[in-house]
Amino acid sequence: MCLLVGCATGRIVDGTYRDPALGYEVRLPPSPWVLAPLDGAVLSFKAPALRAAMALDVECRNPEPGELPWVARHLFFGLRDERPQEREVIHVSGAEAIRSRLLATLDGVPVEVEGVTARRGGCLYDFMYAAPPTEFSRGRPDFLTFVNSWIPLTTE
């Protein structure tokens, strides 16, 4: 089933996206989040009232090598005037991950962005959330729930 741009290899059943080929499942965020195509993402959502978006990208064919803090920087390419707010090592479903949050501008518009990058089973998992700074805190709990719902289907 092709859900979004790039033809994801999984499918949605009862609010959970399961991708056995790439070895994971994740719960979809609740309303007001709706599926929205985003080139390069396996899953992506928008919340129009918040002017916010979140996405998940998975790279198993050619994951970027290197230490996670260095690799996680790719989530913020294209942003300008970056002002880091937080960066920490976390664990998601037993996998070490890097969580980063920053303020920046995108096409001249202020934005607050949070990303979580994890490695598991030879794949690189990137979660991203972006919203105007005035709306960021309203959508962030749904993003954190989305990230924490990620379950690898492979053992490592």
CSV table of N, CA, C and O in Angstrom, one decimal, residues 22 56 112:
chain,number,residue,atom,x,y,z
A,22,LEU,N,11.1,-3.1,7.0
A,22,LEU,CA,12.1,-2.2,7.6
A,22,LEU,C,12.1,-2.5,9.1
A,22,LEU,O,13.0,-1.9,9.8
A,56,LEU,N,8.6,10.9,10.1
A,56,LEU,CA,9.5,9.8,10.4
A,56,LEU,C,10.1,9.4,9.0
A,56,LEU,O,9.4,9.2,8.1
A,112,GLU,N,10.5,26.4,15.5
A,112,GLU,CA,11.1,25.6,16.6
A,112,GLU,C,11.1,24.2,16.1
A,112,GLU,O,10.0,23.7,15.6
